[in-house]
Every structure is written in C-alpha cells, then in structure tokens.
CSV table of C-alpha atoms in Angstrom, one decimal:
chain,number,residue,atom,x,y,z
A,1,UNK,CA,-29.2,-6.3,0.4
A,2,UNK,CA,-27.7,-3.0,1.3
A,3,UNK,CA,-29.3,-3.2,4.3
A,4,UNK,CA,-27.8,-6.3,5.0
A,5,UNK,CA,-24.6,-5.0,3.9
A,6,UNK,CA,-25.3,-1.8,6.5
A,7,UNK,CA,-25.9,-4.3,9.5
A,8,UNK,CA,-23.0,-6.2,8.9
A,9,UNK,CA,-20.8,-3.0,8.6
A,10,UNK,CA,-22.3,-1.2,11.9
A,11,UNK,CA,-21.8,-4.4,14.3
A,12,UNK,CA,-17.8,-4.8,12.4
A,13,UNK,CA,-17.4,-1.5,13.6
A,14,UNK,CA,-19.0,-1.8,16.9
A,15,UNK,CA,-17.3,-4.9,17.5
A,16,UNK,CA,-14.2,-3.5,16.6
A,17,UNK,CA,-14.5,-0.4,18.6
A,18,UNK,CA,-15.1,-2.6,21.9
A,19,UNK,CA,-12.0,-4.7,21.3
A,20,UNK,CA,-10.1,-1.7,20.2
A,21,UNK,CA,-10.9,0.6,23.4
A,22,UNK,CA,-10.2,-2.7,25.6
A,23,UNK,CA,-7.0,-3.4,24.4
A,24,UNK,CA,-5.7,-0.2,24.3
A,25,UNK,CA,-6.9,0.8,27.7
A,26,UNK,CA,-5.4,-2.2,28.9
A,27,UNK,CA,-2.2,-1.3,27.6
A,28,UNK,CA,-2.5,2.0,28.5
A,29,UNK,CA,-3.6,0.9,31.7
A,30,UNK,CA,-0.7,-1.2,33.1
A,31,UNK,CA,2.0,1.0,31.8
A,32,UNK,CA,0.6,3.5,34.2
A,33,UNK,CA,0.2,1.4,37.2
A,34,UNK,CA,3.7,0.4,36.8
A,35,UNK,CA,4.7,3.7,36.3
A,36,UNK,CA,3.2,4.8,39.5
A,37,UNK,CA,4.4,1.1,41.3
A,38,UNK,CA,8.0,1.7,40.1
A,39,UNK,CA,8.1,5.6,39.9
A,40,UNK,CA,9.9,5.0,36.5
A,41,UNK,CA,8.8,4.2,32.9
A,42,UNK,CA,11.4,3.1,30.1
A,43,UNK,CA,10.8,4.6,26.5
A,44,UNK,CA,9.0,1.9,25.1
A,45,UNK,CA,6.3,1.9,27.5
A,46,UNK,CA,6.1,5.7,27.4
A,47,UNK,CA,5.6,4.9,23.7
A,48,UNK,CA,3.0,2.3,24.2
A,49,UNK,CA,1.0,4.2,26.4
A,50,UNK,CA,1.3,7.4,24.2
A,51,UNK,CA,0.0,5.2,21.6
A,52,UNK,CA,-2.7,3.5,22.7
A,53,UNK,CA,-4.3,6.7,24.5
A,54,UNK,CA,-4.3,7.9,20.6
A,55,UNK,CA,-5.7,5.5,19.3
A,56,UNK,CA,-8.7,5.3,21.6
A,57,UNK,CA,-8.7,8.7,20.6
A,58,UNK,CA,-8.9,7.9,17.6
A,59,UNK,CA,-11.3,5.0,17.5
A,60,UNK,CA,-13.6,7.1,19.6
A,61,UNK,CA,-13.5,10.0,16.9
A,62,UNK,CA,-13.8,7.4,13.9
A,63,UNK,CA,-17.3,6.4,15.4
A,64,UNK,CA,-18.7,9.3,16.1
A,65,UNK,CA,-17.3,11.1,12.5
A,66,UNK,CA,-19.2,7.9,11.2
A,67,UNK,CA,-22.5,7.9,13.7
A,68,UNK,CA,-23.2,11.7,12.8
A,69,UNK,CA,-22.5,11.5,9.0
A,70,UNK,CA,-24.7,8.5,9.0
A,71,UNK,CA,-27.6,10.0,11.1
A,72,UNK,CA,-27.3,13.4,10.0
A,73,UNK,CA,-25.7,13.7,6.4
A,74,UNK,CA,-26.9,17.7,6.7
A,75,UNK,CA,-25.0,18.3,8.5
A,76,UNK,CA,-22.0,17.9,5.7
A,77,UNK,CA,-23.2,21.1,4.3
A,78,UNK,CA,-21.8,23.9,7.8
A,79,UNK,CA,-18.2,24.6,6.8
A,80,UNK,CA,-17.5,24.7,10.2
A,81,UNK,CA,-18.6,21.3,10.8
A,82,UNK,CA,-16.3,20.3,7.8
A,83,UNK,CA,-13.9,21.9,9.4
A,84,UNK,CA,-13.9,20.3,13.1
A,85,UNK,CA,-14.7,16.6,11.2
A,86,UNK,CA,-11.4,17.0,9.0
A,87,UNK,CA,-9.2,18.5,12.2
A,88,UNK,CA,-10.3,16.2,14.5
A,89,UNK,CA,-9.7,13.3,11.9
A,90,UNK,CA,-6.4,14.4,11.3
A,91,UNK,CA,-4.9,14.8,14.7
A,92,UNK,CA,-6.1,12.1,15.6
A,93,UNK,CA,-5.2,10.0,12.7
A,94,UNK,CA,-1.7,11.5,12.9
A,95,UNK,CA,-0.5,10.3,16.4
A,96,UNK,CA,-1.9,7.2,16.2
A,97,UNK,CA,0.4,6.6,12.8
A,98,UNK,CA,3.2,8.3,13.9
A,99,UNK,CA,3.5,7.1,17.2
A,100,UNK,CA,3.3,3.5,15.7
A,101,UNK,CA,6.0,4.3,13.2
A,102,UNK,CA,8.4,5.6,16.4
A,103,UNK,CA,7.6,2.3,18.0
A,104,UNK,CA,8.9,0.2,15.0
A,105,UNK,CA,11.7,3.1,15.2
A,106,UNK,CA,12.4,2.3,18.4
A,107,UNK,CA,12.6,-1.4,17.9
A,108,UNK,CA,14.9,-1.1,14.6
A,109,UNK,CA,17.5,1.2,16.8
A,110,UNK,CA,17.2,-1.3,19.3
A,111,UNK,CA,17.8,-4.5,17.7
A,112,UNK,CA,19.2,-3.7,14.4
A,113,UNK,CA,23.3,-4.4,14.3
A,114,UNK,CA,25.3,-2.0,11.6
A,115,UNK,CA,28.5,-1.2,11.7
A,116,UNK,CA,27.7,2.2,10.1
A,117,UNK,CA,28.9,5.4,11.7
A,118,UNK,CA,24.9,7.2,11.5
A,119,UNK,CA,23.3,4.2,12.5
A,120,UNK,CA,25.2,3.8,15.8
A,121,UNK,CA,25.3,7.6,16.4
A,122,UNK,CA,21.3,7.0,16.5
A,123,UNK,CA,21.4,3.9,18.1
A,124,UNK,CA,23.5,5.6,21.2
A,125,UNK,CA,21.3,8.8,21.3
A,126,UNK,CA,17.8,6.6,21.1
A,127,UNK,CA,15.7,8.6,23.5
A,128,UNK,CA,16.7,12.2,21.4
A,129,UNK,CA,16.1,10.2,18.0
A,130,UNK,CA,12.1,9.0,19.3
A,131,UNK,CA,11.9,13.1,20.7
A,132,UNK,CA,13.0,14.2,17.2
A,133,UNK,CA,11.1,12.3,15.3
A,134,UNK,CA,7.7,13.3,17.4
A,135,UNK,CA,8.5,16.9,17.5
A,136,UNK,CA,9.6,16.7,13.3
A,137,UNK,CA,6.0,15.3,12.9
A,138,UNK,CA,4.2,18.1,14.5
A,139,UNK,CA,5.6,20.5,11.6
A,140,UNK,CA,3.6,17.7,9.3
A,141,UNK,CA,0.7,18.0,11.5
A,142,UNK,CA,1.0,21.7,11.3
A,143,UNK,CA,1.0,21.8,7.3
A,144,UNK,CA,-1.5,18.8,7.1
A,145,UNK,CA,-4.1,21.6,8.8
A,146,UNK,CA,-3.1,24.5,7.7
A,147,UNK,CA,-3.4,23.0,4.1
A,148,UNK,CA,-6.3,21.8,4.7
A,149,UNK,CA,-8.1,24.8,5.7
A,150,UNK,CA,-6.7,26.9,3.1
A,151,UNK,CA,-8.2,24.2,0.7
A,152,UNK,CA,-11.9,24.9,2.6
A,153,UNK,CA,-11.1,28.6,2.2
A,154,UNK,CA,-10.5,28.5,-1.4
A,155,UNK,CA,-13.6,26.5,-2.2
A,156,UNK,CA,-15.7,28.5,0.0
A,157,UNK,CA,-14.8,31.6,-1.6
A,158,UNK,CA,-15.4,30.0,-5.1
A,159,UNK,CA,-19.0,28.3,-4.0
A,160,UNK,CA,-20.3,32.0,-3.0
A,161,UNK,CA,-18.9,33.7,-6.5
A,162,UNK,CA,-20.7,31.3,-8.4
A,163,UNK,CA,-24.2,31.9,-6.0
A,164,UNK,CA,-23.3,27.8,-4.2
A,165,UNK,CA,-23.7,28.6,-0.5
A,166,UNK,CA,-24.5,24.8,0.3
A,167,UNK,CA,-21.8,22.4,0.6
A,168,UNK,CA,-23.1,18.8,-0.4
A,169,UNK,CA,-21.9,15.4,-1.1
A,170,UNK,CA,-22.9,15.7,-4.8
A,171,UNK,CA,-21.7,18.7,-5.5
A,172,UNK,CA,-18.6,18.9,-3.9
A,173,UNK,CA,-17.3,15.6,-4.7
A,174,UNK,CA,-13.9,17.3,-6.0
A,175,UNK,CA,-13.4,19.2,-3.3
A,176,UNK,CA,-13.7,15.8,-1.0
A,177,UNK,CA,-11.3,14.0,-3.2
A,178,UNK,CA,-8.5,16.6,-2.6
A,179,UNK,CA,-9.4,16.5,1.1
A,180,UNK,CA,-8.3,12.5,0.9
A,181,UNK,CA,-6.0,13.1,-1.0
A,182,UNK,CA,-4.0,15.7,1.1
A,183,UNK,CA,-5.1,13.0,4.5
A,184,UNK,CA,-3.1,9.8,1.9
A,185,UNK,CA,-0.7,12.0,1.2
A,186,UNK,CA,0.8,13.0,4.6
A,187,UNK,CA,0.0,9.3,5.4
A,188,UNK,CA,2.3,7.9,3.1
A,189,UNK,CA,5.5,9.6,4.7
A,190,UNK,CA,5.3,7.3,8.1
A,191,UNK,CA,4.3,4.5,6.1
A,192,UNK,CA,7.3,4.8,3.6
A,193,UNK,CA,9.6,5.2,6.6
A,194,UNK,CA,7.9,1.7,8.1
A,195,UNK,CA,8.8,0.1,4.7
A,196,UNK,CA,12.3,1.2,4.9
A,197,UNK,CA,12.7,0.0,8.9
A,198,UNK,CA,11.3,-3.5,7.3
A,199,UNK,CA,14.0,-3.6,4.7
A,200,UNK,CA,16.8,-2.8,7.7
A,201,UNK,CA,15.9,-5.1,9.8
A,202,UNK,CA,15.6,-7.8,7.2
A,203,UNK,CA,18.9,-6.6,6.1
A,204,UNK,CA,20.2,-7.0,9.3
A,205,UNK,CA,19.3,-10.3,10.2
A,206,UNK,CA,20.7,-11.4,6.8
A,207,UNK,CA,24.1,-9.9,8.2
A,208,UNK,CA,23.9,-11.2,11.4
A,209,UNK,CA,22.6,-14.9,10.6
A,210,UNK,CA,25.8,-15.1,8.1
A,211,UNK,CA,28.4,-14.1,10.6
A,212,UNK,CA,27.0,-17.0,13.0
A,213,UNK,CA,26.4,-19.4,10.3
A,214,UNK,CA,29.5,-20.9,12.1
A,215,UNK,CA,29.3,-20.4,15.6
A,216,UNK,CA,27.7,-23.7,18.2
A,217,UNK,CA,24.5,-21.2,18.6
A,218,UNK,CA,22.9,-21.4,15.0
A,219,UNK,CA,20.3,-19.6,14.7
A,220,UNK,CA,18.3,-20.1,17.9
A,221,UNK,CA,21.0,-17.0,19.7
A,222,UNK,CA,19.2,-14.1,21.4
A,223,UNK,CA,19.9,-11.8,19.1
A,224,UNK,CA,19.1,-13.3,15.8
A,225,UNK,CA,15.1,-14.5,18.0
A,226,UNK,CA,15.4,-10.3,18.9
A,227,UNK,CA,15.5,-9.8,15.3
A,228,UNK,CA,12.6,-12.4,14.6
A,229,UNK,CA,10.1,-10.8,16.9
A,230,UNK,CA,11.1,-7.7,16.1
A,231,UNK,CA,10.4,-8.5,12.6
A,232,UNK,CA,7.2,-10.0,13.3
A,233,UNK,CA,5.8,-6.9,15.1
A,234,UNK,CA,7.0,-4.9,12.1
A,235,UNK,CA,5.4,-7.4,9.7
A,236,UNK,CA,2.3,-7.2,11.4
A,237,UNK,CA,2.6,-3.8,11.9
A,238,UNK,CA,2.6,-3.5,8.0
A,239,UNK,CA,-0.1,-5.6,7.1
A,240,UNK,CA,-2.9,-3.7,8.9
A,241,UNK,CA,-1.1,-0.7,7.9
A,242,UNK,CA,-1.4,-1.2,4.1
A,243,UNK,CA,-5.1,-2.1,4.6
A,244,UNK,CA,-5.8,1.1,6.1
A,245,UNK,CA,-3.5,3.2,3.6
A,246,UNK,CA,-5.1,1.7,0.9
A,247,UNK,CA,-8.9,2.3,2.9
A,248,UNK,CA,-7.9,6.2,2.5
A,249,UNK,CA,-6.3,5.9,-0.8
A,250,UNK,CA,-9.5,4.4,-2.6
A,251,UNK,CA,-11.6,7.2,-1.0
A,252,UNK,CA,-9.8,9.6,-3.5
A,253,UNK,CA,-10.8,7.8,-6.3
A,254,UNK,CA,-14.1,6.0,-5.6
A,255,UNK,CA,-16.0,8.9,-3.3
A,256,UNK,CA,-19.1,7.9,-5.2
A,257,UNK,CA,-19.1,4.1,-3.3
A,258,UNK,CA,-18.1,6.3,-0.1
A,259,UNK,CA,-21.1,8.4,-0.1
A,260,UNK,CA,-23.0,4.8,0.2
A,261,UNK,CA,-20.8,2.7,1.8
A,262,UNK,CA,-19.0,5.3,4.5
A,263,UNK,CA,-19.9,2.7,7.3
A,264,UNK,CA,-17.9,0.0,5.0
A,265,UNK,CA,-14.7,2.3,4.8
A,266,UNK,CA,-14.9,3.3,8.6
A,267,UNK,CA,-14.7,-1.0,9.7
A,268,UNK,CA,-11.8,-1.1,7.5
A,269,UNK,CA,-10.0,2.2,8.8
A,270,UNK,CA,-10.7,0.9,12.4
A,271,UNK,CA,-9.0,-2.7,12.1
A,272,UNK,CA,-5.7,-1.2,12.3
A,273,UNK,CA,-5.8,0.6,15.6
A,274,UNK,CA,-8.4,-2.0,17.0
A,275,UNK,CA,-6.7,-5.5,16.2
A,276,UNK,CA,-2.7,-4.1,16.1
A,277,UNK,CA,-2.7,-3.6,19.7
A,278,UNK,CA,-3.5,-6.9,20.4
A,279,UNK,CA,-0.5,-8.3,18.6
A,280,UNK,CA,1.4,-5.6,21.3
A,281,UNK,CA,-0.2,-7.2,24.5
A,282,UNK,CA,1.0,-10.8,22.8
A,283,UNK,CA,4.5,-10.1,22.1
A,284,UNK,CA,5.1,-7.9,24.9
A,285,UNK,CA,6.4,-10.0,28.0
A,286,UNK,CA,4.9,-7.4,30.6
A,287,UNK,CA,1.6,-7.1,28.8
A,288,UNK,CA,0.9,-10.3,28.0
A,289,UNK,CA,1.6,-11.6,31.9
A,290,UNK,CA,-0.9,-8.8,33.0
A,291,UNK,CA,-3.4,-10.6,30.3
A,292,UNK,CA,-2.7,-13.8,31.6
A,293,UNK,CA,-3.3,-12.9,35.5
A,294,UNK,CA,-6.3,-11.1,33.6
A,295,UNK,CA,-7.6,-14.1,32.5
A,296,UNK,CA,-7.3,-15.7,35.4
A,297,UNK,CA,-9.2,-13.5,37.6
A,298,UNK,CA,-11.8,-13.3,35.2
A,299,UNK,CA,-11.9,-17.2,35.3
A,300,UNK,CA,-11.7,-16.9,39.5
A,301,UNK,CA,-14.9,-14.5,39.6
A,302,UNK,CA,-16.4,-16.7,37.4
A,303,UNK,CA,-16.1,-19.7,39.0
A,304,UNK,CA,-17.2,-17.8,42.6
A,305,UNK,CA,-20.1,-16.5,40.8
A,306,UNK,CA,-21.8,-19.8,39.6
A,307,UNK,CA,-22.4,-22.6,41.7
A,308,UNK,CA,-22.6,-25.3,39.4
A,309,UNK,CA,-18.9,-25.1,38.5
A,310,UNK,CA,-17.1,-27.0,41.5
C-alpha cells in the first residue's frame, strides 16, 4: 500500500512538473517575443514573465529537493547540504509568492475604485508601488536566510557540545520543525496581504454595483465585469494558495508523516505554481489567443503528419 501510495505521489508530481514548466514557459515565452516584436513590455507582463521564470525555478528546485532526499536521505546529515536545500527552497519559494501577491497587487490598483486619498495616491504611482513592494520583500528574504542560518549555527554548535556530530531525521526532528516554521512564517505575510486585496476588491464592487444599481447598464458595465475577473483571478489565486500554506504549515506539526510521505507533501506544494498559471494563460486575452493559435498548429502538424485524417 505505501508503495502504491509512493507511485501515485511520484507520477502527481511528475505530471505536475510537466504541465507546470509548459505553462509557465509559455507564458514566459510570449511575453518575451512580444517584448522583442514591440520593443516595449507593460507592467503586467513584466510581472507575468518575472513570475513564471520563478516558478519554473521553483518547480525545478521542488523536484530535485524531493529526488535527492528520496534517493539519498544521507545526505540530510552534511550541514552544508542542509544549508543549500533550505536557501535554495527559500529563494525560490519567496519570488514565486511574492511576485504572485504583486500581481493581485497590481490588479487591485488597477481595477479597484475608492475615493480615498492613499488609495488613489497608489493607484497614480502604480509602477513605484509594484517596485516597492519587490524591493520591501528582499529585506524579508534577507531575514528569512539570515535566520535561518543562525538557527543551523546554533544547533550545530549545540549537536558537537553534547558529542552529536550527525544530523538525522530522527534526531533532529525539532530542529526541522523550527526550520518550517520560520519558511510558514514569512509565508504568511504575502498571503495575509492577498486576503486583504480579496476583501478590497469585494468591497469595491459592493460600492460600485450600488452606485449603478440605477443606471441602463446594470451590472453587465465594463467596470463592474473588470471587477469580476479580477476577482476570479484573486479567488483562484487564493484557493491553490491556502492548499500550499497549509502543505507547509502541517510540516511543523506532523514531520513524523513527512519523513514517510515527503513525496506526498512535495505534489501538494507543487499544485500551486503548476496549475495557477494556467488559470493566467485563460483569463489573459494575449495568452490565451497565443494558446488558441497554439492549438491550432498543433492540430495543423497533426493533421499533415497522418494520412488517414483527410
């Protein structure tokens, strides 16, 4: 049975990974041919292709974190390797969250309509507000690791006073529980600021819906169907983002089941940077055309290719 269970996990994950790279290299992808077409790039595609070049970054770094603590658990026990798994899992963790919490920025500043004196002074400045918010989340970054490896220091130090020179699973599991614990921690800062765009821009189309509860348009205008797609990336955006909060959360308490099940953890973690950009390419005007003539081509070839189709 947990074989089974292992089988299932390792083609999830393999699966995902494949759909994951596709999509965001597609996106990534496009956004620079029409950079290079067009010699210009607005700040949403700069922000889409930021995005999904980190998280094929990141999906690339989930799978092999996962293939080498699978094949070669030893290898757990080098603090240096402990050290290059947890940086590399956090940098790479970190833009692909924050850059997907600029995005929903992005679209809140965009769409959003308040009357409020800070809101519009954001709204007007956009560009500085998405350059602010990526440089204010490298001082994050910069804690996140320097935390971390102060952590590693400390627990080195301790290990050798009390004659344990071997870092292992079983031995160490409170010392992995901090580690995912700082990781959820530092998490939970762009995921509370995605709750509170949410709330806005629910908020928002509240307002605006009751100031044109009167007017010919109803609710079919173009701004109140801005506020619906916008709030239907954000809602998507939240539902594959609480599935992979809560993937690191239950790591802090349940590192036991980790230890047996870290290929079970790692398909969960990857949903969210594998399946979310798909939901970009579809509500995305540009991207989805590009699929389309995609699609076609792929249909073209195909039909060149075999005879028996007329």
């Amino acid at each position: 049975m947990d074989i089974a269970i292992r089988i299932i996990c390792a083609a999830t994950i393999i699966v995902e990974f494949i759909i994951g790279s596709a999509a965001n290299g597609f996106i990534a992808l496009v956004n620079i041919i029409d950079w290079v077409k067009k010699r210009k790039i607005s700040t949403v595609d700069k922000i889409l292709t930021a995005l999904a070049i980190s998280r094929i970054n990141m999906l690339w770094s989930v799978f092999i974190i996962t293939l080498v603590s699978s094949l070669y658990p030893d290898l757990e026990v080098s603090v240096k390797m402990l050290r290059i798994k947890n940086s590399t899992w956090i940098v790479a963790n970190h833009f692909s969250i924050w850059l997907a919490t600029v995005l929903s920025i992005f679209y809140f500043l965009k769409i959003a309509t308040f009357s409020n004196s800070i809101f519009l002074y954001l709204k007007w400045r956009l560009e500085k507000v998405v350059s602010v918010t990526l440089l204010l989340s490298l001082v994050f970054l910069f804690v996140n690791i320097l935390g971390m490896n102060i952590h590693i220091d400390l627990w080195t130090g301790a290990s050798k006073r009390s004659l344990s020179y071997g870092f292992t699973l079983r031995n160490c599991t409170q010392f992995h529980r901090l580690i995912f614990l700082i990781n959820t921690m530092f998490t939970l800062i762009p995921f509370t600021v995605s709750l509170i765009i949410f709330t806005l821009l629910i908020f928002s189309l509240w307002t605006h819906l009751k100031t044109m509860q009167y007017n010919v348009k109803g609710s079919r205008d173009p701004r109140t169907m801005a506020h619906i797609n916008a709030l239907q990336m954000v809602v998507t955006f939240l539902l594959f983002y609480t599935g992979f909060f809560l993937a690191l959360a239950t790591q802090v308490w349940v590192f036991q089941l980790l230890e047996k099940n870290i290929m079970f953890f790692a398909a969960i973690i990857i949903t969210f940077p594998s399946v979310h950009p798909c939901v970009l390419i579809l509500k995305n005007s540009k991207l989805r055309q590009a699929s389309l003539l995609v699609l076609w081509w792929l249909r073209c070839e195909s039909k060149d290719v075999d005879p028996f189709v007329p």
